[in-house]
XYZ file of C-alpha atoms in Angstrom:
146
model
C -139.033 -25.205 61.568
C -135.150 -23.830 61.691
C -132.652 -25.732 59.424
C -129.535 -26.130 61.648
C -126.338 -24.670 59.846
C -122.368 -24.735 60.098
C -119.889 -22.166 60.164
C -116.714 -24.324 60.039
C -115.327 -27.062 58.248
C -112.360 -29.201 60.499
C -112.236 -32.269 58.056
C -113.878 -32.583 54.500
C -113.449 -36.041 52.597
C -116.452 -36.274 50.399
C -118.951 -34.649 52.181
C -118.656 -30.800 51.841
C -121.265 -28.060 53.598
C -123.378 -26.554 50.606
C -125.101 -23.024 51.134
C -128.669 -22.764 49.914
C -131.140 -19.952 50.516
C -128.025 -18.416 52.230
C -127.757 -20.725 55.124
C -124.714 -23.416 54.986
C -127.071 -26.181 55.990
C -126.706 -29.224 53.538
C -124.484 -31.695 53.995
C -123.679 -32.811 50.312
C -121.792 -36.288 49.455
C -119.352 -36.694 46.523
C -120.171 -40.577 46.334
C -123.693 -42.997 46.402
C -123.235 -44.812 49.251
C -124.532 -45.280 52.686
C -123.322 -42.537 55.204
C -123.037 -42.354 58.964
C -124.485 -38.819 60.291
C -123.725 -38.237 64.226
C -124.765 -34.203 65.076
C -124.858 -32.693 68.336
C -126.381 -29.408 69.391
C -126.257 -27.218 72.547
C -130.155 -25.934 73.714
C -130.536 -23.099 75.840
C -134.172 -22.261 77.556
C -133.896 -19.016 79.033
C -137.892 -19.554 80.098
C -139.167 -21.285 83.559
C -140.821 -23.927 82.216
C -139.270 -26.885 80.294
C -140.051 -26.833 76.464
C -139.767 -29.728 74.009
C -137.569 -29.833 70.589
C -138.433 -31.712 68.072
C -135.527 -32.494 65.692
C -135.650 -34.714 62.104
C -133.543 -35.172 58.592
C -134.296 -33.676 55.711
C -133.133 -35.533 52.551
C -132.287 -34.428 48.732
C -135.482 -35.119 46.348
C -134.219 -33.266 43.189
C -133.087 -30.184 44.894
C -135.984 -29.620 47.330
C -135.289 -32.100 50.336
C -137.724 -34.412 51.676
C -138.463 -35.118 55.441
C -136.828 -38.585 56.019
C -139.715 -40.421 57.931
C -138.828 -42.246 60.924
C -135.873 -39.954 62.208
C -137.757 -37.428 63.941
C -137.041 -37.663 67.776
C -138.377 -35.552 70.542
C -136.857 -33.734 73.636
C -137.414 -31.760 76.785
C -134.950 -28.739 77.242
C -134.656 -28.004 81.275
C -135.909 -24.711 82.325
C -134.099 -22.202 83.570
C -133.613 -22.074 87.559
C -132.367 -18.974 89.265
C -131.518 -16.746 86.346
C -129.459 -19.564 84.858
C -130.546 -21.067 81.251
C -131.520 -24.463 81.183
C -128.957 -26.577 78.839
C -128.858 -29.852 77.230
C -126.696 -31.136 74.607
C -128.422 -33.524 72.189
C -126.877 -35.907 70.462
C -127.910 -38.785 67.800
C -127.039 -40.912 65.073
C -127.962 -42.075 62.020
C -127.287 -44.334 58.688
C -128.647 -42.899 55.672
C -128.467 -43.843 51.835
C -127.525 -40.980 49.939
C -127.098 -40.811 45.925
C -123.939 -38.918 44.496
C -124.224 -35.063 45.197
C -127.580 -35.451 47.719
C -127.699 -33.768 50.789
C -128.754 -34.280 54.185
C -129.643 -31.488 56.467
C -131.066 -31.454 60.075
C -133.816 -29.294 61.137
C -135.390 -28.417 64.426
C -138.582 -26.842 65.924
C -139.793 -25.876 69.689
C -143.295 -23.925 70.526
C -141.380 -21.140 72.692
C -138.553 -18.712 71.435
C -137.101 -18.887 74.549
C -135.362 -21.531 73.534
C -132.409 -21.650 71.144
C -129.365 -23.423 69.714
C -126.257 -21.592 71.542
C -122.279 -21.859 70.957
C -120.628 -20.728 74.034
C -117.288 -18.476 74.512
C -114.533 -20.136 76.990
C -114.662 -19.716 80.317
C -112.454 -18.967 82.961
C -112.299 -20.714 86.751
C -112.105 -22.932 85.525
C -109.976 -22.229 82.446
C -111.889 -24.312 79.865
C -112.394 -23.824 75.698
C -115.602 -22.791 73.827
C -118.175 -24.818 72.918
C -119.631 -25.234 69.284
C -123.831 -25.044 68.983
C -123.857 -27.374 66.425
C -121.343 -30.447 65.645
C -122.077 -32.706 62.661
C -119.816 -35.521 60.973
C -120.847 -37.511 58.482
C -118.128 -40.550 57.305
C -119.413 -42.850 54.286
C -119.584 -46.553 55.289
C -119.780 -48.733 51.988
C -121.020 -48.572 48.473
C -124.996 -49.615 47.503
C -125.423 -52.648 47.346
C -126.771 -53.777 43.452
């Protein structure tokens, strides 16, 4: 299992990107509350055959993080077809119930190293920008309840 991580921060209120083990993977709220997570991520499968990806939350318990059950889903990355990587962007979203300063962070796993999580550079013809590999933003949505 690979914990996804971020490079860059566009828009922090209350939810900041916490390095541990020296990946920036955990997604760490200011504020108790219930929290919206949407992610997306860009698979590449350089092999010939179509391999699944299994992707899940991992949430704070006292530091260590704890496999949120239920949010585990389960996806086939196309295979490559002429020399050309197969590609899928995956997207999904979730409510979770976080207490002040727990994190969230998303993992991922696949049988075959052939396939990874890739950012791409921009193109030309046509002129278009770069893509991120990973895209995560997580907005609070109200208080817990008492």
């Amino acid at each position: 299992a690979t914990v996804m991580t971020f490079n860059t921060t566009d828009f922090a209120n209350g939810v900041s990107v916490v390095t541990s083990g020296g990946k920036a993977s955990r997604l760490t709220v200011a504020q108790a509350g219930i929290y919206n997570l949407q992610f997306s991520a860009q698979f590449d499968n350089t092999d010939t055959q179509e391999h699944d990806v299994s992707i899940w939350l991992r949430q704070d318990a006292s530091g260590a993080g704890t496999d949120i059950s239920g949010s585990a889903g389960l996806v086939g990355v196309p295979s490559s077809h002429g020399g050309i990587s197969g590609h899928v962007i995956i997207g999904w979203n979730y409510f979770v119930t976080l207490n002040t300063n727990d994190f969230v962070e998303i993992w991922w796993s696949t049988p075959n190293t052939a396939v990874t999580i890739q950012a791409y550079a921009a193109g030309t013809s046509p002129t278009r920008p770069s893509t991120a590999s990973v895209v995560a933003t997580m907005t609070f949505v109200s208080n817990l309840s008492a």
